[in-house]
Amino acid sequence: MSSRTDARPSGPSGAERVRSVLTAAPSLTVTTDGYRCDLVGAHALDGRGRLTLRLPGDCHLAAAVACAPRGDLAAMLQFTDVAPTAVRDRVRARVTLSGWLTDAGADDAVGGGGAVGVPGTRGMRGARGGRVAQGAGGVGGAAGDAGDHVELRLDAVRATLDTGAGPEGVGLDELVLAGADPLAGHEAALLMHLTDHHPDAVARLARLVEPRHLHGVRRVVPVALDRYGITLRLERARAHDDVRLPFAVPLRDAAEFGDRVQTLLAAARACPRRRSLHTRP
C-alpha cells in the first residue's frame, strides 16, 4: 500500500530482516530428530561471529550433540518476529535456520569451526561462516559457570524468511554482509512509547495515508519500525492493511528517531484533517 510520503522505496533487505529478527527475538524453537524444545534467552553471537546456544550441560540437546556421529546434530532453529503493539495477527515474520549443531568448546580446543555462512573445515555439511544474529543472555547461571553449561554452535546450510507470503530463501553470503537494523533492539520500546504516550501523534501520522485507504478504518496503530520508516496498521471491522511511512533520510541510530517522527508530523500538518480515528486498543 502506498502513502503520500513513499517516494523513497528503500527498505530493509531480506537478509537485514533476518538479522534484525535474530537480534531482537527473545526466544527460539529448536527441532531435531524426534525432539523439540523452546529456548528463552539462549542464543548469542560470539566474538568470532558465530551463532551459539548456551545451555545447561546436562540438557537433552547437549547430550544429543555429544552422542551424534562426528559430533554434528542436524537441527532446525525457528525464530518468530511478533509485533510489540496490541494488533491482530501479531506475527510479522518467521525465520528458519537449518544446519548442524556442534559443541563450540570442542572445536575451539582444536582450533576449528567456522562461523555460519563461511566454508568451514569440519565435514562436508555445506556452507558455513559469517554473523547471523546478535542474541542476548544465557540460560541460567553466570557467564563464568562453564562447568554447568555448554555452548553449541550452529553451522547453517539454509536460511529462510517468511513474511506472510510463504518462505523465501536468503543467501548465507548475504547474511554475512548484512547487519541488523540499528533499531532492532529498540523497536518494541519506541513503538510502545509512541502508542501509549503519544496517541495524538499517531492520529496526525494517519493524515499522511491516502484517503482511499482510510475507508472503514476504525483504529490506527504503529506496528513496525526500522531505520527506513514506520509502518501503521489500519484496522477495520474484519480486516486490516499496513501502510509504510518512509523517513526522508534513513536514520543511523535510535537517537535520531524523534527527529524523523517530527519531520513526518510536520508533513502531516500540511494535510487536511480527517475524521477522528482510534489510536488505542
Short mmCIF file of C-alpha atoms in Angstrom, two decimals:
data_model
loop_
_atom_site.label_atom_id
_atom_site.label_comp_id
_atom_site.label_asym_id
_atom_site.label_seq_id
_atom_site.Cartn_x
_atom_site.Cartn_y
_atom_site.Cartn_z
CA MET A 1 0.00 0.00 0.00
CA SER A 2 1.31 3.43 -0.84
CA SER A 3 1.21 6.71 1.09
CA ARG A 4 1.83 10.37 0.39
CA THR A 5 5.40 10.04 1.59
CA ASP A 6 6.54 6.84 -0.13
CA ALA A 7 8.68 8.40 -2.88
CA ARG A 8 11.69 6.60 -1.35
CA PRO A 9 11.20 2.86 -1.98
CA SER A 10 14.15 1.73 0.13
CA GLY A 11 13.56 -0.68 2.95
CA PRO A 12 15.40 -3.50 4.69
CA SER A 13 16.53 -6.39 2.53
CA GLY A 14 15.58 -9.96 3.30
CA ALA A 15 19.00 -10.58 4.85
CA GLU A 16 18.66 -7.47 7.01
CA ARG A 17 15.22 -8.61 8.13
CA VAL A 18 16.66 -11.96 9.15
CA ARG A 19 19.49 -10.34 11.10
CA SER A 20 17.05 -7.98 12.82
CA VAL A 21 14.66 -10.78 13.78
CA LEU A 22 17.51 -12.83 15.23
CA THR A 23 18.80 -9.79 17.11
CA ALA A 24 15.50 -8.90 18.74
CA ALA A 25 13.92 -12.33 19.24
CA PRO A 26 13.93 -13.28 22.93
CA SER A 27 13.31 -16.95 22.22
CA LEU A 28 13.52 -19.66 19.59
CA THR A 29 12.37 -23.20 18.90
CA VAL A 30 14.88 -25.97 18.22
CA THR A 31 13.79 -29.11 16.37
CA THR A 32 15.94 -32.20 15.91
CA ASP A 33 15.10 -35.77 15.02
CA GLY A 34 12.33 -36.74 17.45
CA TYR A 35 12.87 -33.76 19.76
CA ARG A 36 11.57 -30.21 20.00
CA CYS A 37 12.09 -27.52 22.63
CA ASP A 38 11.63 -23.80 23.20
CA LEU A 39 14.57 -21.75 24.49
CA VAL A 40 14.45 -18.29 26.04
CA GLY A 41 17.48 -16.01 26.07
CA ALA A 42 19.77 -18.81 24.93
CA HIS A 43 21.19 -17.60 21.61
CA ALA A 44 24.08 -15.21 21.19
CA LEU A 45 26.71 -14.02 18.72
CA ASP A 46 30.23 -14.67 19.96
CA GLY A 47 33.33 -12.65 19.21
CA ARG A 48 34.14 -14.77 16.15
CA GLY A 49 30.78 -14.14 14.53
CA ARG A 50 29.12 -17.48 15.28
CA LEU A 51 25.56 -18.20 16.37
CA THR A 52 25.72 -20.17 19.58
CA LEU A 53 23.28 -21.62 22.10
CA ARG A 54 24.33 -21.54 25.76
CA LEU A 55 22.57 -24.39 27.53
CA PRO A 56 22.80 -26.42 30.74
CA GLY A 57 25.43 -29.11 30.33
CA ASP A 58 23.02 -31.87 31.30
CA CYS A 59 20.21 -30.89 28.90
CA HIS A 60 18.89 -33.14 26.13
CA LEU A 61 20.44 -31.12 23.29
CA ALA A 62 23.90 -31.16 24.83
CA ALA A 63 23.72 -34.93 25.26
CA ALA A 64 22.38 -35.44 21.73
CA VAL A 65 25.23 -33.43 20.20
CA ALA A 66 27.80 -35.31 22.29
CA CYS A 67 26.42 -38.65 21.10
CA ALA A 68 25.90 -37.65 17.44
CA PRO A 69 28.19 -39.11 14.75
CA ARG A 70 31.17 -36.76 14.30
CA GLY A 71 29.57 -34.52 16.93
CA ASP A 72 27.19 -32.92 14.40
CA LEU A 73 23.43 -32.94 15.11
CA ALA A 74 21.02 -31.94 12.34
CA ALA A 75 18.77 -29.18 13.68
CA MET A 76 16.27 -26.53 12.67
CA LEU A 77 16.10 -23.24 14.58
CA GLN A 78 12.94 -21.15 14.25
CA PHE A 79 12.52 -17.53 15.33
CA THR A 80 9.26 -15.57 15.34
CA ASP A 81 9.00 -11.81 14.93
CA VAL A 82 5.97 -10.57 16.89
CA ALA A 83 4.62 -7.02 16.81
CA PRO A 84 5.04 -5.39 20.24
CA THR A 85 1.78 -3.46 19.97
CA ALA A 86 -1.67 -4.97 20.51
CA VAL A 87 -2.94 -5.68 17.00
CA ARG A 88 -4.49 -8.54 15.07
CA ASP A 89 -2.16 -11.09 13.50
CA ARG A 90 0.84 -10.02 15.53
CA VAL A 91 3.28 -12.37 13.80
CA ARG A 92 5.19 -10.25 11.31
CA ALA A 93 7.81 -12.74 10.16
CA ARG A 94 9.29 -16.16 10.79
CA VAL A 95 12.95 -17.03 10.32
CA THR A 96 14.20 -20.59 9.98
CA LEU A 97 17.84 -21.65 10.09
CA SER A 98 18.67 -25.24 9.20
CA GLY A 99 22.04 -26.80 9.76
CA TRP A 100 24.19 -28.68 12.25
CA LEU A 101 24.69 -28.15 15.95
CA THR A 102 28.13 -28.93 17.30
CA ASP A 103 29.98 -28.38 20.56
CA ALA A 104 31.66 -24.99 20.16
CA GLY A 105 34.00 -25.70 23.05
CA ALA A 106 35.30 -28.87 21.45
CA ASP A 107 36.01 -27.03 18.20
CA ASP A 108 37.75 -24.17 19.99
CA ALA A 109 40.01 -26.67 21.73
CA VAL A 110 41.31 -27.89 18.37
CA GLY A 111 41.18 -24.51 16.65
CA GLY A 112 38.43 -25.49 14.23
CA GLY A 113 34.98 -24.31 13.40
CA GLY A 114 33.83 -21.51 11.18
CA ALA A 115 31.01 -19.04 11.50
CA VAL A 116 27.66 -19.51 9.83
CA GLY A 117 27.88 -18.86 6.11
CA VAL A 118 31.63 -19.23 5.50
CA PRO A 119 33.06 -22.60 4.45
CA GLY A 120 34.39 -24.43 7.48
CA THR A 121 36.87 -27.21 7.87
CA ARG A 122 34.72 -29.77 9.64
CA GLY A 123 32.95 -32.36 7.47
CA MET A 124 31.11 -31.69 4.22
CA ARG A 125 27.88 -30.27 5.58
CA GLY A 126 27.60 -27.20 3.32
CA ALA A 127 28.45 -23.51 3.52
CA ARG A 128 29.45 -22.14 6.92
CA GLY A 129 30.67 -18.90 8.44
CA GLY A 130 29.53 -15.29 8.97
CA ARG A 131 27.44 -13.46 11.53
CA VAL A 132 23.77 -14.32 11.65
CA ALA A 133 22.44 -12.97 14.92
CA GLN A 134 23.01 -10.80 17.92
CA GLY A 135 21.22 -12.57 20.71
CA ALA A 136 21.49 -11.85 24.39
CA GLY A 137 21.95 -13.75 27.56
CA GLY A 138 22.32 -17.37 28.53
CA VAL A 139 20.11 -19.98 30.11
CA GLY A 140 20.53 -19.50 33.83
CA GLY A 141 23.72 -19.03 35.80
CA ALA A 142 26.54 -16.58 35.32
CA ALA A 143 28.68 -16.30 32.24
CA GLY A 144 31.57 -17.89 34.04
CA ASP A 145 29.76 -21.08 35.04
CA ALA A 146 31.49 -23.04 32.31
CA GLY A 147 31.22 -26.30 34.24
CA ASP A 148 27.43 -26.11 34.34
CA HIS A 149 26.84 -25.02 30.77
CA VAL A 150 27.79 -25.91 27.23
CA GLU A 151 27.92 -23.79 24.09
CA LEU A 152 26.52 -25.31 20.92
CA ARG A 153 27.34 -23.65 17.60
CA LEU A 154 25.06 -23.74 14.58
CA ASP A 155 26.70 -24.37 11.21
CA ALA A 156 23.84 -23.23 8.97
CA VAL A 157 23.26 -24.56 5.49
CA ARG A 158 19.95 -22.83 4.76
CA ALA A 159 18.08 -19.71 5.91
CA THR A 160 14.51 -18.74 5.06
CA LEU A 161 12.34 -15.71 5.78
CA ASP A 162 8.54 -15.84 5.75
CA THR A 163 6.71 -12.51 5.98
CA GLY A 164 3.29 -13.96 5.23
CA ALA A 165 3.59 -14.74 1.53
CA GLY A 166 5.46 -18.01 2.03
CA PRO A 167 9.09 -18.78 2.92
CA GLU A 168 11.85 -17.37 0.73
CA GLY A 169 15.47 -18.42 0.83
CA VAL A 170 18.09 -15.94 1.99
CA GLY A 171 21.66 -16.49 0.88
CA LEU A 172 24.15 -17.21 3.65
CA ASP A 173 26.65 -14.89 1.96
CA GLU A 174 24.03 -12.14 2.13
CA LEU A 175 23.65 -12.75 5.85
CA VAL A 176 27.38 -12.39 6.33
CA LEU A 177 27.36 -8.97 4.66
CA ALA A 178 24.08 -7.74 6.15
CA GLY A 179 23.74 -6.07 9.51
CA ALA A 180 20.82 -5.90 11.89
CA ASP A 181 18.75 -2.73 11.72
CA PRO A 182 20.05 -0.18 14.25
CA LEU A 183 16.57 -0.03 15.77
CA ALA A 184 16.15 -3.80 16.13
CA GLY A 185 16.87 -3.73 19.84
CA HIS A 186 14.85 -0.55 20.45
CA GLU A 187 11.82 -1.02 18.21
CA ALA A 188 9.49 -2.52 20.82
CA ALA A 189 10.12 0.22 23.40
CA LEU A 190 9.83 3.02 20.84
CA LEU A 191 6.55 1.71 19.37
CA MET A 192 5.01 1.13 22.79
CA HIS A 193 6.02 4.61 23.91
CA LEU A 194 4.52 6.16 20.80
CA THR A 195 1.29 4.17 21.17
CA ASP A 196 0.81 4.62 24.92
CA HIS A 197 2.03 8.17 25.42
CA HIS A 198 1.52 9.92 22.08
CA PRO A 199 -1.79 8.76 20.56
CA ASP A 200 -2.31 12.28 19.22
CA ALA A 201 0.90 11.95 17.19
CA VAL A 202 -0.27 8.61 15.79
CA ALA A 203 -3.54 10.23 14.71
CA ARG A 204 -1.61 13.01 12.96
CA LEU A 205 0.61 10.50 11.19
CA ALA A 206 -2.54 8.89 9.79
CA ARG A 207 -3.14 12.09 7.80
CA LEU A 208 -0.22 11.04 5.60
CA VAL A 209 -2.16 7.98 4.42
CA GLU A 210 -4.07 8.28 1.16
CA PRO A 211 -7.76 8.95 1.98
CA ARG A 212 -8.95 5.98 -0.05
CA HIS A 213 -7.01 3.65 2.26
CA LEU A 214 -8.79 5.01 5.34
CA HIS A 215 -12.27 3.99 4.25
CA GLY A 216 -13.82 1.90 7.01
CA VAL A 217 -10.75 2.17 9.27
CA ARG A 218 -11.61 2.07 12.96
CA ARG A 219 -8.19 2.16 14.54
CA VAL A 220 -4.61 3.08 13.59
CA VAL A 221 -1.68 1.54 15.46
CA PRO A 222 2.09 1.66 14.82
CA VAL A 223 3.08 -1.92 14.08
CA ALA A 224 6.68 -1.84 12.80
CA LEU A 225 9.71 0.39 12.77
CA ASP A 226 13.12 0.30 11.11
CA ARG A 227 15.72 2.81 10.02
CA TYR A 228 13.85 3.42 6.76
CA GLY A 229 10.41 4.22 8.14
CA ILE A 230 7.45 3.43 10.35
CA THR A 231 4.51 1.17 9.47
CA LEU A 232 0.94 1.84 10.59
CA ARG A 233 -1.68 -0.88 10.95
CA LEU A 234 -5.09 0.26 9.63
CA GLU A 235 -7.70 -1.89 11.35
CA ARG A 236 -11.21 -2.33 10.01
CA ALA A 237 -14.06 -4.36 11.48
CA ARG A 238 -12.89 -7.66 9.99
CA ALA A 239 -9.71 -6.88 8.11
CA HIS A 240 -6.61 -4.72 8.19
CA ASP A 241 -3.89 -3.23 5.99
CA ASP A 242 -0.41 -1.92 6.69
CA VAL A 243 0.88 1.34 5.27
CA ARG A 244 4.52 2.39 5.38
CA LEU A 245 5.60 5.99 6.00
CA PRO A 246 9.24 6.28 4.90
CA PHE A 247 11.63 8.62 6.63
CA ALA A 248 13.10 11.35 4.43
CA VAL A 249 16.57 10.09 5.39
CA PRO A 250 17.25 6.65 6.90
CA LEU A 251 18.35 7.03 10.50
CA ARG A 252 21.65 5.77 11.85
CA ASP A 253 20.68 5.04 15.43
CA ALA A 254 17.76 5.19 17.85
CA ALA A 255 18.68 8.71 18.98
CA GLU A 256 17.53 10.06 15.61
CA PHE A 257 14.05 8.57 15.85
CA GLY A 258 12.49 11.65 17.44
CA ASP A 259 13.75 13.94 14.68
CA ARG A 260 12.43 11.63 11.96
CA VAL A 261 8.99 11.46 13.56
CA GLN A 262 8.90 15.24 13.92
CA THR A 263 9.66 15.56 10.21
CA LEU A 264 6.72 13.28 9.41
CA LEU A 265 4.46 15.21 11.78
CA ALA A 266 5.44 18.46 10.10
CA ALA A 267 4.44 16.98 6.75
CA ALA A 268 1.18 15.75 8.30
CA ARG A 269 0.25 19.25 9.44
CA ALA A 270 0.05 20.26 5.79
CA CYS A 271 -2.54 17.54 5.12
CA PRO A 272 -6.27 18.16 5.68
CA ARG A 273 -7.83 17.00 8.92
CA ARG A 274 -9.92 13.86 8.67
CA ARG A 275 -12.42 12.18 10.93
CA SER A 276 -11.10 11.02 14.28
CA LEU A 277 -9.51 7.60 14.31
CA HIS A 278 -8.94 5.48 17.39
CA THR A 279 -5.27 5.04 18.21
CA ARG A 280 -5.57 3.00 21.43
CA PRO A 281 -6.60 -0.63 21.97
#
